[in-house]
Amino acid sequence: MEGDALKGKSILVGVTGGIAAYKSCELVSRMRQRGAEVRVVMTEAACRFVAPLTFRVLSGNPVSCDLFADPGQWDVAHVSLADAAQLVVIAPATANCVGKLASGIADDLLTTVVMATRAPVLIVPAMNEAMYNNPVFQANKKRLESLGYHFMDPAVGRLACGKIGTGRMPEPEDIISEVARLLSGQETPSMLAGRTLLVTAGPTREPIDPVRFITNRSSGKMGYALAEAALESGARVILVTGPTCLEAPPGCEVVRVERARDMHAAVTQRFNSCDCVVMAAAVADYEPAQFSPSKIKKGSHELSLRLTRTPDILESLGKVKGNRILVGFAAETGDVVANAMQKLKDKNLDLVVANDVARQDTGFESDDNEVIMVFRDGREIAVPKAPKKEIARRIMLEIARLFWGREG
Ligand code: PMT
């Protein structure tokens, strides 16, 4: 399938000056084997790691390095390369290159081509972990993402500096999968254009007295990733969020709430203007029956709290959903698919995303998740462990497909 996605496509590979440049040789070679027409543009620093001749042989095309090289025939190199490309991949992308692109600096052939192209750009950073986590790099990455550039998260493993950490360039096959996904045309920047998605995220807090509350382990990461992925896909996004430490993705309307009943009111109020609701929030099922306006004093006696049910937000939306798409999450610790299917039926959902929250490496608080998407018709799609942002993109693709399915 990936082979088909690459066949006959014109892909421009930008190589910048990092040790991972040697892996780009393999990347170029494999893309060509899959039928892509590959052009390589190298920065000056990249030429110190790998000789342009290597890429020339592997791509079967001339390699461009110099903005001012005599083109032989009249053809402005950066414009023709930028126009011809159906996708640009920068792998490896150094912090320097990302910084230049984020600041609009085009002082070599590669940055000039990237600024001139209208094709999607996939940036594959590879660098030392401290550099990757540096707030300046992260701010540049965020800026480019908000402008529609695609990024792949680096892999974890042994780095060139000898340390084990995050920063390795992903394997060529993983980059090719991402390239295929972008080229397949299913994930376009506009697949949800014109739709309004309401996403809920984070925990709720149910107060006991002015200083105590009942809550849960939700960090909001999954919900915020969904809001970001929906924005990337062109949707208008309303993020209704419980208390989290996260910064909301720029571009969405943010509604902050504390209690389950506040979230219920916030979602219900906006439901009419939405095409789809995605509930990733971990909404408390119970709240204290009584709120003590003054701090409950500790004593030697036992203290019992009486709890009452909170409104089930999704269930109430399911009763009045009309032609909206309703997506729920199922936080399970056993019989994941069966329980998820039951929730789908009980709440009249179109899709339920089940995750096993007994695991430490996925689910609550983790940066990663592993999910099974369960549909009304009984179809199941398992998405292996991946960063929550990747999972969120995959969910957005399925939501777009549900819309397309309705339009015939
Ligand atoms: O926030 P993170 O740390 O990133 O963790 C992500 C997550 C584990 C919280 C997320 O992936 C997830 O599973 N969210 C749903 C948590 C949950 O409440 O699951 P549930 O199986 O109890 O509820 C089923 C669905 O009903 C959920 O979509 C929930 O939002 C919704 N619900 C639940 C209770 C309620 N009173 N009203 C609701 O609408």
Coordinates of C-alpha atoms and ligand atoms in Angstrom, one line a residue:
M1 CA 0.0 0.0 0.0
E2 CA 2.8 2.4 0.9
G3 CA 4.5 1.4 -2.4
D4 CA 1.4 2.6 -4.3
A5 CA 1.3 5.9 -2.3
L6 CA 4.9 6.7 -3.4
K7 CA 4.7 5.4 -7.0
G8 CA 5.2 8.2 -9.5
K9 CA 5.3 10.9 -6.8
S10 CA 7.9 13.6 -6.9
I11 CA 9.6 13.8 -3.5
L12 CA 12.2 16.3 -2.6
V13 CA 14.5 15.1 0.3
G14 CA 16.4 17.8 2.1
V15 CA 19.4 16.6 4.0
T16 CA 21.0 18.8 6.7
G17 CA 24.3 18.5 8.5
G18 CA 23.8 15.8 11.2
I19 CA 25.4 12.4 11.6
A20 CA 22.0 10.8 10.8
A21 CA 22.5 11.9 7.2
Y22 CA 23.9 8.5 6.5
K23 CA 20.4 7.0 7.2
S24 CA 19.0 9.3 4.5
C25 CA 20.9 7.4 1.9
E26 CA 18.8 4.4 2.8
L27 CA 15.7 6.5 2.9
V28 CA 16.3 7.9 -0.7
S29 CA 17.2 4.4 -2.0
R30 CA 14.0 2.8 -0.6
M31 CA 11.8 5.7 -1.8
R32 CA 13.2 5.2 -5.3
Q33 CA 12.6 1.4 -5.1
R34 CA 9.0 2.2 -4.4
G35 CA 8.7 4.1 -7.6
A36 CA 9.1 7.7 -6.3
E37 CA 11.0 10.3 -8.3
V38 CA 13.5 11.6 -5.7
R39 CA 15.5 14.8 -5.8
V40 CA 18.0 15.6 -3.1
V41 CA 18.9 19.0 -1.8
M42 CA 21.8 19.1 0.6
T43 CA 23.1 21.9 2.9
E44 CA 26.8 22.7 2.9
A45 CA 27.1 21.0 6.3
A46 CA 25.3 17.8 5.0
C47 CA 28.0 17.5 2.3
R48 CA 30.6 17.1 5.1
F49 CA 28.8 14.0 6.4
V50 CA 27.9 12.3 3.1
A51 CA 29.2 13.0 -0.4
P52 CA 26.6 14.4 -2.9
L53 CA 27.7 11.7 -5.3
T54 CA 26.2 9.0 -3.0
F55 CA 22.8 10.6 -3.2
R56 CA 23.2 11.2 -6.9
V57 CA 23.7 7.5 -7.5
L58 CA 21.0 6.4 -5.1
S59 CA 18.4 8.9 -6.4
G60 CA 19.4 8.7 -10.1
N61 CA 19.1 12.4 -10.2
P62 CA 21.5 15.4 -9.9
V63 CA 22.0 16.6 -6.4
S64 CA 21.5 20.3 -5.7
C65 CA 23.6 22.0 -3.0
D66 CA 24.3 25.5 -4.1
L67 CA 21.8 28.4 -4.4
F68 CA 24.0 30.2 -6.8
A69 CA 25.1 27.2 -9.0
D70 CA 24.9 27.8 -12.7
P71 CA 21.8 25.8 -13.7
G72 CA 23.1 25.0 -17.2
Q73 CA 19.7 25.8 -18.7
W74 CA 17.6 28.8 -17.7
D75 CA 15.6 27.5 -14.7
V76 CA 15.7 29.1 -11.3
A77 CA 16.7 26.1 -9.2
H78 CA 14.8 26.8 -6.0
V79 CA 11.6 27.7 -7.8
S80 CA 11.6 24.7 -10.2
L81 CA 12.5 22.2 -7.3
A82 CA 9.8 23.8 -5.1
D83 CA 7.2 23.6 -7.9
A84 CA 8.0 20.0 -8.9
A85 CA 7.9 18.5 -5.4
Q86 CA 4.6 16.9 -4.3
L87 CA 6.1 16.5 -0.8
V88 CA 9.3 17.8 0.8
V89 CA 10.9 15.7 3.6
I90 CA 13.8 17.2 5.6
A91 CA 15.7 14.3 7.2
P92 CA 17.7 14.7 9.2
A93 CA 16.6 18.2 10.2
T94 CA 19.0 20.0 12.5
A95 CA 17.9 22.6 15.1
N96 CA 19.6 25.2 12.9
C97 CA 17.5 24.4 9.9
V98 CA 14.3 24.3 12.0
G99 CA 15.3 27.6 13.6
K100 CA 15.8 29.2 10.2
L101 CA 12.5 28.0 8.8
A102 CA 10.6 29.2 11.8
S103 CA 12.2 32.6 11.5
G104 CA 11.7 33.0 7.7
I105 CA 15.5 32.8 7.0
A106 CA 16.2 31.5 3.5
D107 CA 19.9 31.7 3.1
D108 CA 20.7 28.5 1.3
L109 CA 19.1 26.3 -1.4
L110 CA 17.2 24.1 1.0
T111 CA 15.6 26.8 3.1
T112 CA 14.8 28.7 -0.1
V113 CA 13.1 25.7 -1.6
V114 CA 11.0 25.1 1.5
M115 CA 9.9 28.7 1.6
A116 CA 8.9 28.6 -2.0
T117 CA 7.1 25.2 -2.1
R118 CA 3.3 24.8 -1.8
A119 CA 3.8 21.0 -1.1
P120 CA 3.4 19.6 2.4
V121 CA 6.6 19.6 4.3
L122 CA 7.6 16.8 6.7
I123 CA 10.4 17.7 9.1
V124 CA 12.3 14.8 10.8
P125 CA 14.5 16.3 13.5
A126 CA 17.5 14.4 14.7
M127 CA 19.8 15.8 17.4
N128 CA 21.1 15.5 20.9
E129 CA 18.3 15.1 23.5
A130 CA 19.1 18.4 25.3
M131 CA 19.0 20.3 22.1
Y132 CA 15.7 18.7 21.2
N133 CA 14.2 19.6 24.5
N134 CA 15.6 23.1 24.4
P135 CA 12.7 25.6 24.8
V136 CA 14.0 27.6 21.8
F137 CA 13.9 24.5 19.5
Q138 CA 10.5 23.5 20.9
A139 CA 9.1 27.0 20.4
N140 CA 10.3 26.9 16.7
K141 CA 8.8 23.5 16.2
K142 CA 5.5 24.6 17.7
R143 CA 5.5 27.7 15.5
L144 CA 6.1 25.6 12.3
E145 CA 3.4 23.1 13.4
S146 CA 0.9 25.9 13.8
L147 CA 1.7 27.0 10.3
G148 CA 0.9 23.5 8.9
Y149 CA 4.4 21.9 8.8
H150 CA 4.4 18.2 9.8
F151 CA 6.9 16.9 12.3
M152 CA 7.9 13.3 13.2
D153 CA 8.9 12.7 16.8
P154 CA 12.4 11.5 17.1
A155 CA 13.1 7.9 18.2
V156 CA 14.6 6.9 21.5
G157 CA 18.0 5.1 21.5
R158 CA 21.7 5.6 21.5
L159 CA 22.6 9.0 20.3
A160 CA 25.8 10.1 18.5
C161 CA 27.0 11.7 21.8
G162 CA 27.0 8.2 23.4
K163 CA 24.0 8.8 25.6
I164 CA 20.7 7.0 25.5
G165 CA 17.8 9.3 24.9
T166 CA 15.3 11.0 22.6
G167 CA 16.7 12.5 19.4
R168 CA 17.5 9.6 17.0
M169 CA 16.2 10.0 13.5
P170 CA 13.4 7.5 13.0
E171 CA 14.1 4.5 10.8
P172 CA 13.7 5.0 7.0
E173 CA 10.7 2.6 6.9
D174 CA 8.9 4.7 9.6
I175 CA 9.6 7.9 7.6
I176 CA 8.3 6.2 4.5
S177 CA 5.1 5.3 6.3
E178 CA 4.6 8.9 7.3
V179 CA 5.4 10.0 3.8
A180 CA 2.9 7.5 2.4
R181 CA 0.3 8.7 4.8
L182 CA 0.7 12.4 3.8
L183 CA 0.8 11.5 0.1
S184 CA -2.2 9.3 0.2
G185 CA -4.2 12.5 0.2
Q186 CA -6.5 11.1 2.9
E187 CA -4.9 13.2 5.5
T188 CA -5.0 16.7 4.0
P189 CA -4.7 19.9 5.9
S190 CA -8.4 20.4 5.1
M191 CA -10.1 17.1 5.6
L192 CA -12.2 18.6 8.4
A193 CA -12.5 22.1 7.0
G194 CA -15.9 23.6 7.6
R195 CA -16.6 21.2 10.5
T196 CA -16.8 22.3 14.2
L197 CA -15.4 19.8 16.6
L198 CA -15.9 20.0 20.4
V199 CA -13.2 18.2 22.3
T200 CA -13.2 17.6 26.0
A201 CA -10.0 17.0 28.0
G202 CA -8.6 16.4 31.4
P203 CA -10.2 15.5 34.7
T204 CA -13.0 17.1 36.6
R205 CA -12.7 18.2 40.2
E206 CA -15.6 17.5 42.6
P207 CA -15.3 19.7 45.7
I208 CA -15.7 18.3 49.2
D209 CA -14.9 21.5 51.0
P210 CA -13.0 24.7 50.1
V211 CA -9.6 22.8 50.1
R212 CA -10.4 19.2 49.1
F213 CA -11.8 17.6 46.1
I214 CA -12.2 14.2 44.3
T215 CA -10.4 13.9 41.0
N216 CA -8.5 11.4 38.8
R217 CA -5.2 10.9 37.1
S218 CA -6.1 12.5 33.7
S219 CA -3.4 14.9 32.6
G220 CA -5.4 16.2 29.6
K221 CA -2.6 15.1 27.1
M222 CA -4.9 12.9 25.0
G223 CA -7.6 15.6 24.7
Y224 CA -5.2 18.4 23.9
A225 CA -3.6 16.2 21.3
L226 CA -7.0 15.6 19.8
A227 CA -7.7 19.4 19.7
E228 CA -4.4 20.0 18.0
A229 CA -5.0 17.3 15.4
A230 CA -8.5 18.6 14.7
L231 CA -7.0 22.1 14.1
E232 CA -4.3 20.6 11.9
S233 CA -7.1 19.0 9.9
G234 CA -8.8 22.3 9.3
A235 CA -11.7 22.1 11.8
R236 CA -12.9 24.9 14.1
V237 CA -12.2 23.5 17.5
I238 CA -13.8 24.2 20.9
L239 CA -11.8 22.7 23.7
V240 CA -13.7 22.2 27.0
T241 CA -11.1 21.3 29.5
G242 CA -10.9 20.4 33.2
P243 CA -8.0 21.6 35.2
T244 CA -4.6 20.7 33.6
C245 CA -1.1 22.1 33.5
L246 CA -1.1 22.1 29.7
E247 CA -1.1 25.1 27.3
A248 CA -4.1 25.0 24.9
P249 CA -3.1 24.6 21.2
P250 CA -3.3 28.1 19.6
G251 CA -6.3 28.5 17.5
C252 CA -9.0 26.8 19.5
E253 CA -11.7 28.3 21.6
V254 CA -11.0 27.2 25.2
V255 CA -13.7 26.8 27.8
R256 CA -12.3 26.0 31.3
V257 CA -14.4 24.1 33.8
E258 CA -13.9 22.3 37.1
R259 CA -16.8 20.1 37.9
A260 CA -18.6 17.4 35.9
R261 CA -21.8 19.4 36.0
D262 CA -20.0 22.5 34.7
M263 CA -18.6 20.4 31.8
H264 CA -22.1 19.1 31.1
A265 CA -23.4 22.6 30.9
A266 CA -20.5 23.9 28.8
V267 CA -20.9 21.0 26.3
T268 CA -24.7 21.1 26.1
Q269 CA -24.7 24.9 25.5
R270 CA -22.4 24.5 22.5
F271 CA -23.8 21.2 21.1
N272 CA -26.1 22.8 18.5
S273 CA -23.2 24.6 16.8
C274 CA -21.1 21.4 16.6
D275 CA -20.7 18.7 13.9
C276 CA -18.8 16.3 16.2
V277 CA -18.1 15.9 19.9
V278 CA -15.0 13.9 21.1
M279 CA -15.1 13.2 24.8
A280 CA -11.6 12.4 26.0
A281 CA -12.2 13.9 29.4
A282 CA -12.2 11.7 32.4
V283 CA -15.4 12.9 33.9
A284 CA -16.1 12.0 37.5
D285 CA -19.0 9.6 37.8
Y286 CA -19.7 10.7 41.4
E287 CA -19.6 13.9 43.4
P288 CA -20.0 14.5 47.1
A289 CA -23.7 14.8 48.0
Q290 CA -22.9 17.8 50.1
F291 CA -20.3 20.6 49.9
S292 CA -19.1 21.9 53.2
P293 CA -18.6 25.7 52.9
S294 CA -16.0 25.5 55.7
K295 CA -13.0 23.2 55.9
I296 CA -14.0 19.9 57.5
K297 CA -12.1 19.6 60.7
K298 CA -10.2 16.4 61.4
G299 CA -11.3 14.5 64.4
S300 CA -10.6 11.1 65.9
H301 CA -13.8 9.7 64.4
E302 CA -14.1 8.1 60.9
L303 CA -15.5 10.3 58.2
S304 CA -17.9 9.0 55.6
L305 CA -18.6 10.8 52.4
R306 CA -21.9 10.2 50.6
L307 CA -21.5 10.4 46.9
T308 CA -24.2 11.0 44.3
R309 CA -24.1 10.4 40.5
T310 CA -22.9 13.2 38.2
P311 CA -24.7 13.7 34.9
D312 CA -23.4 11.4 32.1
I313 CA -22.6 13.9 29.5
L314 CA -22.2 11.6 26.5
E315 CA -25.3 9.6 27.4
S316 CA -27.4 12.8 27.4
L317 CA -25.9 14.0 24.1
G318 CA -26.6 10.5 22.6
K319 CA -30.3 11.1 23.1
V320 CA -30.4 14.3 21.0
K321 CA -27.5 13.7 18.7
G322 CA -29.3 14.3 15.4
N323 CA -26.8 13.8 12.5
R324 CA -23.8 14.8 14.7
I325 CA -20.9 12.4 15.1
L326 CA -20.3 11.4 18.7
V327 CA -17.0 9.9 19.8
G328 CA -16.4 8.6 23.3
F329 CA -13.3 7.1 25.0
A330 CA -13.5 4.0 27.1
A331 CA -11.0 3.8 30.0
E332 CA -10.9 0.1 30.7
T333 CA -8.8 -2.3 32.9
G334 CA -10.1 -5.5 31.4
D335 CA -12.4 -6.9 28.6
V336 CA -11.5 -3.7 26.8
V337 CA -13.3 -4.2 23.5
A338 CA -16.5 -5.8 25.0
N339 CA -16.8 -3.0 27.5
A340 CA -16.1 -0.4 24.9
M341 CA -18.8 -1.8 22.6
Q342 CA -21.3 -1.7 25.5
K343 CA -20.5 2.0 26.1
L344 CA -21.0 2.7 22.3
K345 CA -24.4 1.1 22.5
D346 CA -25.5 2.6 25.8
K347 CA -24.5 6.1 24.8
N348 CA -25.5 5.9 21.1
L349 CA -22.0 6.7 19.8
D350 CA -20.5 6.4 16.3
L351 CA -17.0 5.5 17.5
V352 CA -15.5 4.6 20.8
V353 CA -11.7 4.7 21.4
A354 CA -10.8 2.1 24.0
N355 CA -7.6 2.3 26.0
D356 CA -6.3 0.0 28.7
V357 CA -5.7 2.3 31.7
A358 CA -4.1 -0.3 33.9
R359 CA -0.9 0.1 31.9
Q360 CA 1.8 2.5 33.1
D361 CA 3.3 3.2 29.7
T362 CA 0.1 4.4 28.0
G363 CA -3.3 5.8 29.0
F364 CA -3.4 8.2 31.9
E365 CA -0.5 10.8 32.2
S366 CA 1.7 9.1 29.7
D367 CA 2.9 10.8 26.4
D368 CA 1.9 7.7 24.5
N369 CA -1.3 5.7 24.1
E370 CA -2.4 2.5 22.5
V371 CA -6.0 2.2 21.4
I372 CA -8.6 0.1 19.7
M373 CA -11.2 2.0 17.8
V374 CA -14.6 0.3 17.9
F375 CA -17.3 1.3 15.4
R376 CA -21.1 0.9 15.3
D377 CA -20.9 -1.8 12.7
G378 CA -18.6 -3.9 14.9
R379 CA -15.4 -3.0 13.0
E380 CA -12.3 -2.7 15.2
I381 CA -9.0 -0.9 14.3
A382 CA -6.1 -1.4 16.7
V383 CA -3.6 1.4 16.7
P384 CA -0.3 0.3 18.2
K385 CA 1.5 2.3 20.9
A386 CA 2.5 5.8 19.6
P387 CA 2.7 9.4 20.8
K388 CA -0.7 10.7 21.7
K389 CA -0.5 13.2 18.8
E390 CA -0.1 10.4 16.3
I391 CA -3.0 8.5 17.9
A392 CA -5.1 11.7 17.7
R393 CA -4.3 12.2 14.0
R394 CA -5.4 8.6 13.3
I395 CA -8.7 9.3 15.2
M396 CA -9.2 12.5 13.1
L397 CA -8.8 10.5 9.9
E398 CA -11.5 8.0 11.1
I399 CA -13.8 11.0 12.0
A400 CA -13.3 12.4 8.5
R401 CA -14.1 9.0 7.0
L402 CA -17.3 8.9 9.1
F403 CA -18.3 12.3 7.6
W404 CA -17.4 11.1 4.1
G405 CA -19.3 7.9 4.5
R406 CA -22.5 10.0 5.3
E407 CA -22.0 12.1 2.2
G408 CA -21.8 8.9 0.1
Ligands
PMT1 O1 -5.7 12.9 30.1 P1 -4.6 11.8 29.8 O2 -3.7 11.7 31.0 O3 -3.9 12.0 28.5 O4 -5.3 10.4 29.8 C1 -6.2 10.1 28.7 C2 -7.4 9.3 29.2 C3 -7.0 7.9 29.7 C4 -8.2 10.1 30.2 C5 -8.3 9.1 27.9 O5 -7.6 8.4 26.9 C6 -9.6 8.4 28.2 O6 -9.7 7.2 28.3 N1 -10.7 9.2 28.5 C7 -12.0 8.7 28.9 C8 -12.0 8.5 30.4 C9 -13.3 8.0 30.9 O7 -14.0 8.7 31.7 O8 -13.7 6.9 30.4 P2 -15.1 6.1 30.9 O9 -15.0 4.8 30.3 O10 -15.3 6.2 32.3 O11 -16.2 6.9 30.2 C10 -16.7 6.6 28.9 C11 -17.0 7.9 28.1 O12 -18.1 8.6 28.7 C12 -15.9 8.9 28.0 O13 -15.8 9.4 26.7 C13 -16.2 9.9 29.1 O14 -15.7 11.2 28.7 C14 -17.7 9.9 29.0 N2 -18.4 10.3 30.3 C15 -18.1 9.6 31.4 C16 -18.7 10.0 32.6 C17 -19.6 11.0 32.6 N3 -20.2 11.4 33.7 N4 -19.9 11.7 31.5 C18 -19.3 11.3 30.3 O15 -19.6 11.9 29.2

